[in-house]
mmCIF file of N, CA and C in Angstrom:
data_model
loop_
_atom_site.group_PDB
_atom_site.id
_atom_site.type_symbol
_atom_site.label_atom_id
_atom_site.label_comp_id
_atom_site.label_asym_id
_atom_site.label_seq_id
_atom_site.Cartn_x
_atom_site.Cartn_y
_atom_site.Cartn_z
ATOM 1 N N MET A 1360 118.779 112.726 97.728
ATOM 2 C CA MET A 1360 119.251 114.010 97.220
ATOM 3 C C MET A 1360 120.452 113.829 96.297
ATOM 4 N N ALA A 1361 121.459 113.066 96.745
ATOM 5 C CA ALA A 1361 122.657 112.865 95.932
ATOM 6 C C ALA A 1361 122.312 112.168 94.621
ATOM 7 N N LYS A 1362 121.372 111.216 94.697
ATOM 8 C CA LYS A 1362 120.972 110.502 93.480
ATOM 9 C C LYS A 1362 120.318 111.468 92.494
ATOM 10 N N ASP A 1363 119.471 112.372 92.991
ATOM 11 C CA ASP A 1363 118.837 113.368 92.129
ATOM 12 C C ASP A 1363 119.883 114.280 91.500
ATOM 13 N N LEU A 1364 120.867 114.688 92.266
ATOM 14 C CA LEU A 1364 121.935 115.546 91.771
ATOM 15 C C LEU A 1364 122.729 114.839 90.685
ATOM 16 N N LYS A 1365 122.978 113.546 90.869
ATOM 17 C CA LYS A 1365 123.693 112.761 89.853
ATOM 18 C C LYS A 1365 122.883 112.697 88.568
ATOM 19 N N ASN A 1366 121.566 112.489 88.690
ATOM 20 C CA ASN A 1366 120.710 112.449 87.502
ATOM 21 C C ASN A 1366 120.675 113.802 86.805
ATOM 22 N N ILE A 1367 120.660 114.865 87.576
ATOM 23 C CA ILE A 1367 120.652 116.211 87.005
ATOM 24 C C ILE A 1367 121.939 116.469 86.231
ATOM 25 N N VAL A 1368 123.078 116.093 86.808
ATOM 26 C CA VAL A 1368 124.350 116.332 86.119
ATOM 27 C C VAL A 1368 124.447 115.467 84.866
ATOM 28 N N ARG A 1369 123.896 114.282 84.889
ATOM 29 C CA ARG A 1369 123.885 113.437 83.678
ATOM 30 C C ARG A 1369 123.076 114.107 82.573
ATOM 31 N N GLU A 1370 121.886 114.556 82.925
ATOM 32 C CA GLU A 1370 121.007 115.197 81.940
ATOM 33 C C GLU A 1370 121.617 116.488 81.404
ATOM 34 N N LYS A 1371 122.098 117.333 82.311
ATOM 35 C CA LYS A 1371 122.654 118.619 81.893
ATOM 36 C C LYS A 1371 123.937 118.452 81.079
ATOM 37 N N SER A 1372 124.760 117.480 81.431
ATOM 38 C CA SER A 1372 125.998 117.285 80.674
ATOM 39 C C SER A 1372 125.699 116.758 79.268
ATOM 40 N N LYS A 1373 124.654 115.964 79.127
ATOM 41 C CA LYS A 1373 124.264 115.476 77.797
ATOM 42 C C LYS A 1373 123.712 116.622 76.956
ATOM 43 N N LEU A 1374 122.860 117.442 77.541
ATOM 44 C CA LEU A 1374 122.319 118.592 76.814
ATOM 45 C C LEU A 1374 123.432 119.563 76.422
ATOM 46 N N PHE A 1375 124.406 119.730 77.310
ATOM 47 C CA PHE A 1375 125.535 120.599 77.010
ATOM 48 C C PHE A 1375 126.351 120.013 75.852
ATOM 49 N N ALA A 1376 126.548 118.717 75.843
ATOM 50 C CA ALA A 1376 127.287 118.071 74.754
ATOM 51 C C ALA A 1376 126.587 118.301 73.416
ATOM 52 N N ILE A 1377 125.277 118.246 73.423
ATOM 53 C CA ILE A 1377 124.515 118.502 72.198
ATOM 54 C C ILE A 1377 124.739 119.943 71.728
ATOM 55 N N ARG A 1378 124.738 120.884 72.667
ATOM 56 C CA ARG A 1378 125.021 122.283 72.304
ATOM 57 C C ARG A 1378 126.423 122.411 71.727
ATOM 58 N N ILE A 1379 127.373 121.698 72.303
ATOM 59 C CA ILE A 1379 128.756 121.754 71.836
ATOM 60 C C ILE A 1379 128.864 121.191 70.419
ATOM 61 N N VAL A 1380 128.180 120.095 70.152
ATOM 62 C CA VAL A 1380 128.187 119.514 68.803
ATOM 63 C C VAL A 1380 127.647 120.531 67.803
ATOM 64 N N LYS A 1381 126.547 121.162 68.155
ATOM 65 C CA LYS A 1381 125.951 122.167 67.263
ATOM 66 C C LYS A 1381 126.881 123.366 67.085
ATOM 67 N N LEU A 1382 127.555 123.769 68.158
ATOM 68 C CA LEU A 1382 128.522 124.867 68.057
ATOM 69 C C LEU A 1382 129.661 124.480 67.116
ATOM 70 N N SER A 1383 130.174 123.289 67.261
ATOM 71 C CA SER A 1383 131.256 122.813 66.405
ATOM 72 C C SER A 1383 130.815 122.797 64.935
ATOM 73 N N GLN A 1384 129.625 122.308 64.689
ATOM 74 C CA GLN A 1384 129.093 122.296 63.322
ATOM 75 C C GLN A 1384 128.988 123.720 62.777
ATOM 76 N N HIS A 1385 128.495 124.633 63.602
ATOM 77 C CA HIS A 1385 128.351 126.036 63.203
ATOM 78 C C HIS A 1385 129.714 126.644 62.852
ATOM 79 N N LEU A 1386 130.708 126.388 63.684
ATOM 80 C CA LEU A 1386 132.043 126.930 63.432
ATOM 81 C C LEU A 1386 132.614 126.405 62.117
ATOM 82 N N GLN A 1387 132.361 125.142 61.845
ATOM 83 C CA GLN A 1387 132.875 124.551 60.603
ATOM 84 C C GLN A 1387 132.130 125.071 59.380
ATOM 85 N N GLU A 1388 130.810 125.156 59.496
ATOM 86 C CA GLU A 1388 130.002 125.580 58.345
ATOM 87 C C GLU A 1388 130.092 127.085 58.094
ATOM 88 N N GLN A 1389 130.017 127.862 59.153
ATOM 89 C CA GLN A 1389 129.984 129.321 59.021
ATOM 90 C C GLN A 1389 131.369 129.923 58.785
ATOM 91 N N TYR A 1390 132.361 129.416 59.490
ATOM 92 C CA TYR A 1390 133.693 130.032 59.466
ATOM 93 C C TYR A 1390 134.776 129.132 58.846
ATOM 94 N N HIS A 1391 134.419 127.916 58.516
ATOM 95 C CA HIS A 1391 135.416 126.947 58.034
ATOM 96 C C HIS A 1391 136.555 126.822 59.043
ATOM 97 N N GLU A 1392 136.182 126.816 60.300
ATOM 98 C CA GLU A 1392 137.145 126.732 61.408
ATOM 99 C C GLU A 1392 137.115 125.294 61.916
ATOM 100 N N TYR A 1393 138.223 124.594 61.745
ATOM 101 C CA TYR A 1393 138.248 123.174 62.067
ATOM 102 C C TYR A 1393 139.104 122.830 63.284
ATOM 103 N N VAL A 1394 140.108 123.624 63.578
ATOM 104 C CA VAL A 1394 141.005 123.296 64.689
ATOM 105 C C VAL A 1394 140.334 123.579 66.025
ATOM 106 N N LEU A 1395 139.880 124.802 66.228
ATOM 107 C CA LEU A 1395 139.226 125.155 67.493
ATOM 108 C C LEU A 1395 137.911 124.395 67.657
ATOM 109 N N SER A 1396 137.191 124.219 66.559
ATOM 110 C CA SER A 1396 135.913 123.502 66.655
ATOM 111 C C SER A 1396 136.134 122.058 67.103
ATOM 112 N N ARG A 1397 137.234 121.465 66.667
ATOM 113 C CA ARG A 1397 137.556 120.085 67.072
ATOM 114 C C ARG A 1397 137.965 120.036 68.546
ATOM 115 N N GLN A 1398 138.715 121.033 68.988
ATOM 116 C CA GLN A 1398 139.159 121.071 70.389
ATOM 117 C C GLN A 1398 137.964 121.177 71.336
ATOM 118 N N ILE A 1399 137.064 122.105 71.036
ATOM 119 C CA ILE A 1399 135.914 122.282 71.940
ATOM 120 C C ILE A 1399 134.954 121.101 71.826
ATOM 121 N N LEU A 1400 134.890 120.489 70.650
ATOM 122 C CA LEU A 1400 134.057 119.302 70.492
ATOM 123 C C LEU A 1400 134.559 118.178 71.395
ATOM 124 N N LYS A 1401 135.862 117.983 71.431
ATOM 125 C CA LYS A 1401 136.424 116.904 72.250
ATOM 126 C C LYS A 1401 136.234 117.165 73.737
ATOM 127 N N SER A 1402 136.589 118.351 74.198
ATOM 128 C CA SER A 1402 136.486 118.614 75.639
ATOM 129 C C SER A 1402 135.029 118.752 76.087
ATOM 130 N N GLY A 1403 134.216 119.427 75.282
ATOM 131 C CA GLY A 1403 132.823 119.672 75.673
ATOM 132 C C GLY A 1403 131.961 118.426 75.717
ATOM 133 N N THR A 1404 132.237 117.472 74.832
ATOM 134 C CA THR A 1404 131.461 116.223 74.853
ATOM 135 C C THR A 1404 132.046 115.223 75.846
ATOM 136 N N SER A 1405 133.311 115.398 76.183
ATOM 137 C CA SER A 1405 133.958 114.499 77.137
ATOM 138 C C SER A 1405 133.396 114.660 78.547
ATOM 139 N N ILE A 1406 132.871 115.833 78.850
ATOM 140 C CA ILE A 1406 132.273 116.053 80.174
ATOM 141 C C ILE A 1406 131.168 115.023 80.397
ATOM 142 N N GLY A 1407 130.209 115.011 79.492
ATOM 143 C CA GLY A 1407 129.080 114.088 79.613
ATOM 144 C C GLY A 1407 129.484 112.638 79.495
ATOM 145 N N ALA A 1408 130.472 112.362 78.651
ATOM 146 C CA ALA A 1408 130.928 110.979 78.502
ATOM 147 C C ALA A 1408 131.508 110.459 79.813
ATOM 148 N N ASN A 1409 132.280 111.283 80.503
ATOM 149 C CA ASN A 1409 132.857 110.859 81.783
ATOM 150 C C ASN A 1409 131.807 110.785 82.881
ATOM 151 N N VAL A 1410 130.851 111.688 82.856
ATOM 152 C CA VAL A 1410 129.744 111.619 83.816
ATOM 153 C C VAL A 1410 128.977 110.319 83.595
ATOM 154 N N ARG A 1411 128.713 109.998 82.344
ATOM 155 C CA ARG A 1411 127.982 108.770 82.015
ATOM 156 C C ARG A 1411 128.792 107.539 82.440
ATOM 157 N N GLU A 1412 130.097 107.581 82.193
ATOM 158 C CA GLU A 1412 130.956 106.461 82.559
ATOM 159 C C GLU A 1412 130.993 106.259 84.077
ATOM 160 N N SER A 1413 130.862 107.348 84.827
ATOM 161 C CA SER A 1413 130.901 107.246 86.289
ATOM 162 C C SER A 1413 129.740 106.412 86.828
ATOM 163 N N LYS A 1414 128.688 106.329 86.056
ATOM 164 C CA LYS A 1414 127.513 105.544 86.457
ATOM 165 C C LYS A 1414 127.882 104.076 86.702
ATOM 166 N N ASN A 1415 128.882 103.594 85.972
ATOM 167 C CA ASN A 1415 129.299 102.198 86.087
ATOM 168 C C ASN A 1415 130.653 102.058 86.765
ATOM 169 N N ALA A 1416 130.971 103.006 87.616
ATOM 170 C CA ALA A 1416 132.250 102.959 88.329
ATOM 171 C C ALA A 1416 132.334 101.696 89.179
ATOM 172 N N GLN A 1417 133.537 101.185 89.295
ATOM 173 C CA GLN A 1417 133.747 99.941 90.035
ATOM 174 C C GLN A 1417 133.833 100.158 91.540
ATOM 175 N N SER A 1418 134.072 101.404 91.932
ATOM 176 C CA SER A 1418 134.207 101.719 93.354
ATOM 177 C C SER A 1418 133.967 103.209 93.546
ATOM 178 N N LEU A 1419 133.871 103.628 94.782
ATOM 179 C CA LEU A 1419 133.705 105.046 95.070
ATOM 180 C C LEU A 1419 134.916 105.858 94.580
ATOM 181 N N PRO A 1420 136.153 105.398 94.826
ATOM 182 C CA PRO A 1420 137.296 106.141 94.279
ATOM 183 C C PRO A 1420 137.266 106.234 92.746
ATOM 184 N N ASP A 1421 136.825 105.174 92.081
ATOM 185 C CA ASP A 1421 136.712 105.191 90.622
ATOM 186 C C ASP A 1421 135.647 106.199 90.186
ATOM 187 N N PHE A 1422 134.533 106.228 90.892
ATOM 188 C CA PHE A 1422 133.452 107.189 90.625
ATOM 189 C C PHE A 1422 133.982 108.612 90.746
ATOM 190 N N ILE A 1423 134.669 108.890 91.829
ATOM 191 C CA ILE A 1423 135.227 110.229 92.056
ATOM 192 C C ILE A 1423 136.214 110.582 90.947
ATOM 193 N N SER A 1424 137.058 109.639 90.595
ATOM 194 C CA SER A 1424 138.055 109.870 89.553
ATOM 195 C C SER A 1424 137.413 110.249 88.224
ATOM 196 N N LYS A 1425 136.367 109.550 87.848
ATOM 197 C CA LYS A 1425 135.688 109.836 86.582
ATOM 198 C C LYS A 1425 135.077 111.238 86.601
ATOM 199 N N LEU A 1426 134.504 111.617 87.740
ATOM 200 C CA LEU A 1426 133.925 112.952 87.836
ATOM 201 C C LEU A 1426 135.007 114.033 87.871
ATOM 202 N N GLU A 1427 136.153 113.710 88.439
ATOM 203 C CA GLU A 1427 137.260 114.664 88.424
ATOM 204 C C GLU A 1427 137.777 114.874 87.002
ATOM 205 N N ILE A 1428 137.764 113.832 86.199
ATOM 206 C CA ILE A 1428 138.138 113.979 84.785
ATOM 207 C C ILE A 1428 137.114 114.867 84.077
ATOM 208 N N ALA A 1429 135.830 114.650 84.354
ATOM 209 C CA ALA A 1429 134.776 115.493 83.769
ATOM 210 C C ALA A 1429 134.985 116.951 84.178
ATOM 211 N N LEU A 1430 135.380 117.174 85.425
ATOM 212 C CA LEU A 1430 135.640 118.532 85.912
ATOM 213 C C LEU A 1430 136.805 119.173 85.150
ATOM 214 N N LYS A 1431 137.864 118.407 84.914
ATOM 215 C CA LYS A 1431 139.003 118.913 84.132
ATOM 216 C C LYS A 1431 138.570 119.263 82.709
ATOM 217 N N GLU A 1432 137.737 118.421 82.128
ATOM 218 C CA GLU A 1432 137.244 118.681 80.773
ATOM 219 C C GLU A 1432 136.360 119.929 80.738
ATOM 220 N N SER A 1433 135.613 120.143 81.804
ATOM 221 C CA SER A 1433 134.788 121.341 81.909
ATOM 222 C C SER A 1433 135.661 122.593 81.951
ATOM 223 N N ASP A 1434 136.751 122.513 82.691
ATOM 224 C CA ASP A 1434 137.679 123.640 82.760
ATOM 225 C C ASP A 1434 138.316 123.889 81.393
ATOM 226 N N GLU A 1435 138.707 122.820 80.705
ATOM 227 C CA GLU A 1435 139.280 122.982 79.365
ATOM 228 C C GLU A 1435 138.253 123.582 78.407
ATOM 229 N N THR A 1436 137.015 123.163 78.518
ATOM 230 C CA THR A 1436 135.951 123.699 77.665
ATOM 231 C C THR A 1436 135.769 125.188 77.909
ATOM 232 N N GLU A 1437 135.843 125.599 79.161
ATOM 233 C CA GLU A 1437 135.749 127.025 79.472
ATOM 234 C C GLU A 1437 136.866 127.800 78.770
ATOM 235 N N TYR A 1438 138.061 127.240 78.775
ATOM 236 C CA TYR A 1438 139.196 127.859 78.090
ATOM 237 C C TYR A 1438 138.897 128.044 76.597
ATOM 238 N N TRP A 1439 138.411 126.982 75.931
ATOM 239 C CA TRP A 1439 138.134 127.074 74.502
ATOM 240 C C TRP A 1439 137.000 128.051 74.222
ATOM 241 N N LEU A 1440 136.002 128.108 75.092
ATOM 242 C CA LEU A 1440 134.934 129.099 74.916
ATOM 243 C C LEU A 1440 135.497 130.520 75.005
ATOM 244 N N GLU A 1441 136.392 130.735 75.954
ATOM 245 C CA GLU A 1441 137.024 132.054 76.072
ATOM 246 C C GLU A 1441 137.813 132.402 74.809
ATOM 247 N N ILE A 1442 138.570 131.437 74.291
ATOM 248 C CA ILE A 1442 139.353 131.667 73.068
ATOM 249 C C ILE A 1442 138.423 131.992 71.901
ATOM 250 N N LEU A 1443 137.354 131.221 71.756
ATOM 251 C CA LEU A 1443 136.406 131.458 70.670
ATOM 252 C C LEU A 1443 135.758 132.834 70.781
ATOM 253 N N TYR A 1444 135.458 133.246 71.984
ATOM 254 C CA TYR A 1444 134.860 134.565 72.189
ATOM 255 C C TYR A 1444 135.871 135.673 71.906
ATOM 256 N N GLU A 1445 137.063 135.516 72.434
ATOM 257 C CA GLU A 1445 138.079 136.564 72.288
ATOM 258 C C GLU A 1445 138.643 136.657 70.870
ATOM 259 N N THR A 1446 138.364 135.671 70.039
ATOM 260 C CA THR A 1446 138.777 135.719 68.633
ATOM 261 C C THR A 1446 137.573 135.951 67.712
ATOM 262 N N ASP A 1447 136.462 136.373 68.312
ATOM 263 C CA ASP A 1447 135.254 136.786 67.585
ATOM 264 C C ASP A 1447 134.523 135.669 66.836
ATOM 265 N N TYR A 1448 134.730 134.424 67.247
ATOM 266 C CA TYR A 1448 133.932 133.333 66.681
ATOM 267 C C TYR A 1448 132.592 133.201 67.393
ATOM 268 N N LEU A 1449 132.521 133.703 68.626
ATOM 269 C CA LEU A 1449 131.274 133.704 69.396
ATOM 270 C C LEU A 1449 130.884 135.136 69.721
ATOM 271 N N THR A 1450 129.594 135.414 69.627
ATOM 272 C CA THR A 1450 129.107 136.714 70.082
ATOM 273 C C THR A 1450 129.083 136.713 71.610
ATOM 274 N N GLN A 1451 128.894 137.867 72.183
ATOM 275 C CA GLN A 1451 128.824 137.950 73.639
ATOM 276 C C GLN A 1451 127.644 137.149 74.167
ATOM 277 N N VAL A 1452 126.520 137.221 73.484
ATOM 278 C CA VAL A 1452 125.321 136.484 73.909
ATOM 279 C C VAL A 1452 125.578 134.975 73.850
ATOM 280 N N GLN A 1453 126.171 134.501 72.761
ATOM 281 C CA GLN A 1453 126.491 133.076 72.639
ATOM 282 C C GLN A 1453 127.458 132.641 73.732
ATOM 283 N N PHE A 1454 128.491 133.443 73.923
ATOM 284 C CA PHE A 1454 129.500 133.128 74.933
ATOM 285 C C PHE A 1454 128.881 133.059 76.320
ATOM 286 N N GLU A 1455 128.107 134.071 76.685
ATOM 287 C CA GLU A 1455 127.519 134.110 78.027
ATOM 288 C C GLU A 1455 126.584 132.924 78.263
ATOM 289 N N SER A 1456 125.844 132.537 77.251
ATOM 290 C CA SER A 1456 124.937 131.398 77.376
ATOM 291 C C SER A 1456 125.714 130.093 77.564
ATOM 292 N N MET A 1457 126.718 129.888 76.727
ATOM 293 C CA MET A 1457 127.513 128.655 76.815
ATOM 294 C C MET A 1457 128.310 128.600 78.115
ATOM 295 N N ILE A 1458 128.908 129.719 78.501
ATOM 296 C CA ILE A 1458 129.744 129.732 79.705
ATOM 297 C C ILE A 1458 128.875 129.526 80.945
ATOM 298 N N ALA A 1459 127.661 130.050 80.921
ATOM 299 C CA ALA A 1459 126.751 129.859 82.065
ATOM 300 C C ALA A 1459 126.408 128.380 82.235
ATOM 301 N N ASP A 1460 126.125 127.713 81.125
ATOM 302 C CA ASP A 1460 125.839 126.271 81.195
ATOM 303 C C ASP A 1460 127.055 125.496 81.693
ATOM 304 N N ASN A 1461 128.226 125.876 81.199
ATOM 305 C CA ASN A 1461 129.446 125.185 81.616
ATOM 306 C C ASN A 1461 129.728 125.415 83.102
ATOM 307 N N LYS A 1462 129.542 126.634 83.570
ATOM 308 C CA LYS A 1462 129.780 126.930 84.987
ATOM 309 C C LYS A 1462 128.778 126.187 85.878
ATOM 310 N N GLU A 1463 127.553 126.039 85.402
ATOM 311 C CA GLU A 1463 126.555 125.275 86.158
ATOM 312 C C GLU A 1463 126.998 123.810 86.272
ATOM 313 N N LEU A 1464 127.483 123.249 85.171
ATOM 314 C CA LEU A 1464 127.997 121.877 85.207
ATOM 315 C C LEU A 1464 129.171 121.767 86.164
ATOM 316 N N THR A 1465 130.064 122.731 86.105
ATOM 317 C CA THR A 1465 131.227 122.733 86.990
ATOM 318 C C THR A 1465 130.792 122.733 88.448
ATOM 319 N N ALA A 1466 129.837 123.589 88.773
ATOM 320 C CA ALA A 1466 129.351 123.670 90.158
ATOM 321 C C ALA A 1466 128.721 122.346 90.602
ATOM 322 N N LEU A 1467 127.943 121.733 89.737
ATOM 323 C CA LEU A 1467 127.326 120.440 90.067
ATOM 324 C C LEU A 1467 128.393 119.371 90.291
ATOM 325 N N LEU A 1468 129.383 119.339 89.399
ATOM 326 C CA LEU A 1468 130.461 118.353 89.534
ATOM 327 C C LEU A 1468 131.232 118.554 90.832
ATOM 328 N N VAL A 1469 131.571 119.790 91.140
ATOM 329 C CA VAL A 1469 132.305 120.088 92.378
ATOM 330 C C VAL A 1469 131.501 119.623 93.579
ATOM 331 N N SER A 1470 130.209 119.904 93.576
ATOM 332 C CA SER A 1470 129.339 119.512 94.686
ATOM 333 C C SER A 1470 129.303 117.989 94.861
ATOM 334 N N ILE A 1471 129.141 117.263 93.768
ATOM 335 C CA ILE A 1471 129.081 115.801 93.847
ATOM 336 C C ILE A 1471 130.430 115.230 94.279
ATOM 337 N N ILE A 1472 131.505 115.772 93.739
ATOM 338 C CA ILE A 1472 132.842 115.292 94.109
ATOM 339 C C ILE A 1472 133.101 115.528 95.593
ATOM 340 N N LYS A 1473 132.805 116.718 96.086
ATOM 341 C CA LYS A 1473 133.024 117.024 97.509
ATOM 342 C C LYS A 1473 132.216 116.096 98.402
ATOM 343 N N ALA A 1474 130.957 115.902 98.059
ATOM 344 C CA ALA A 1474 130.094 115.041 98.873
ATOM 345 C C ALA A 1474 130.614 113.609 98.900
ATOM 346 N N ASN A 1475 131.071 113.124 97.768
ATOM 347 C CA ASN A 1475 131.562 111.738 97.708
ATOM 348 C C ASN A 1475 132.933 111.583 98.336
ATOM 349 N N LYS A 1476 133.756 112.615 98.288
ATOM 350 C CA LYS A 1476 135.039 112.563 98.997
ATOM 351 C C LYS A 1476 134.794 112.546 100.506
ATOM 352 N N ALA A 1477 133.812 113.315 100.957
ATOM 353 C CA ALA A 1477 133.470 113.308 102.381
ATOM 354 C C ALA A 1477 132.973 111.927 102.792
ATOM 355 N N LYS A 1478 132.145 111.317 101.945
ATOM 356 C CA LYS A 1478 131.647 109.957 102.218
ATOM 357 C C LYS A 1478 132.815 108.970 102.253
ATOM 358 N N ARG A 1479 133.722 109.088 101.300
ATOM 359 C CA ARG A 1479 134.898 108.206 101.255
ATOM 360 C C ARG A 1479 135.732 108.356 102.520
ATOM 361 N N ASP A 1480 135.955 109.597 102.940
ATOM 362 C CA ASP A 1480 136.764 109.847 104.138
ATOM 363 C C ASP A 1480 136.067 109.339 105.397
ATOM 364 N N LEU A 1481 134.758 109.485 105.440
ATOM 365 C CA LEU A 1481 133.988 108.969 106.577
ATOM 366 C C LEU A 1481 134.080 107.448 106.630
ATOM 367 N N ASP A 1482 133.958 106.818 105.476
ATOM 368 C CA ASP A 1482 134.081 105.349 105.401
ATOM 369 C C ASP A 1482 135.464 104.895 105.837
ATOM 370 N N LYS A 1483 136.496 105.632 105.447
ATOM 371 C CA LYS A 1483 137.875 105.294 105.861
ATOM 372 C C LYS A 1483 138.022 105.392 107.372
ATOM 373 N N ASN A 1484 137.489 106.472 107.945
ATOM 374 C CA ASN A 1484 137.592 106.667 109.399
ATOM 375 C C ASN A 1484 136.829 105.595 110.157
ATOM 376 N N LYS A 1485 135.690 105.175 109.622
ATOM 377 C CA LYS A 1485 134.933 104.102 110.263
ATOM 378 C C LYS A 1485 135.728 102.808 110.286
ATOM 379 N N SER A 1486 136.361 102.499 109.165
ATOM 380 C CA SER A 1486 137.111 101.241 109.094
ATOM 381 C C SER A 1486 138.360 101.294 109.954
ATOM 382 N N ILE A 1487 138.953 102.457 110.112
ATOM 383 C CA ILE A 1487 140.145 102.600 110.972
ATOM 384 C C ILE A 1487 139.746 102.440 112.434
ATOM 385 N N ASN A 1488 138.598 102.974 112.814
ATOM 386 C CA ASN A 1488 138.153 102.959 114.205
ATOM 387 C C ASN A 1488 137.514 101.635 114.620
ATOM 388 N N GLN A 1489 137.346 100.731 113.681
ATOM 389 C CA GLN A 1489 136.705 99.456 114.052
ATOM 390 C C GLN A 1489 137.703 98.431 114.472
#
């Protein structure tokens, strides 16, 4: 189950990054907006990059750390989406679609992080009790 969830978050974070790239291109081409488009490009693509990097984590704590960074980037991306919407660069439909995808990623990341922290804590307790 956990392995399937990890694969799902990898796939969804990559698809989300592609949407973010296209959004950034749209903002630059349609509105000549380069500052906000660059900010959301960095945070929105960093989610998937950190998820992908977690695949090669050196340890469970390293794995958790990489996913926690992805979670922070997801939160930052939500902020930039809100700014873009509230400054009329995104329509309500665009905003709701993007924010829904981001919230889904956030929920998946939280779930994986919690499960792995529980595993880490269980492993610690086992080693203490031995």
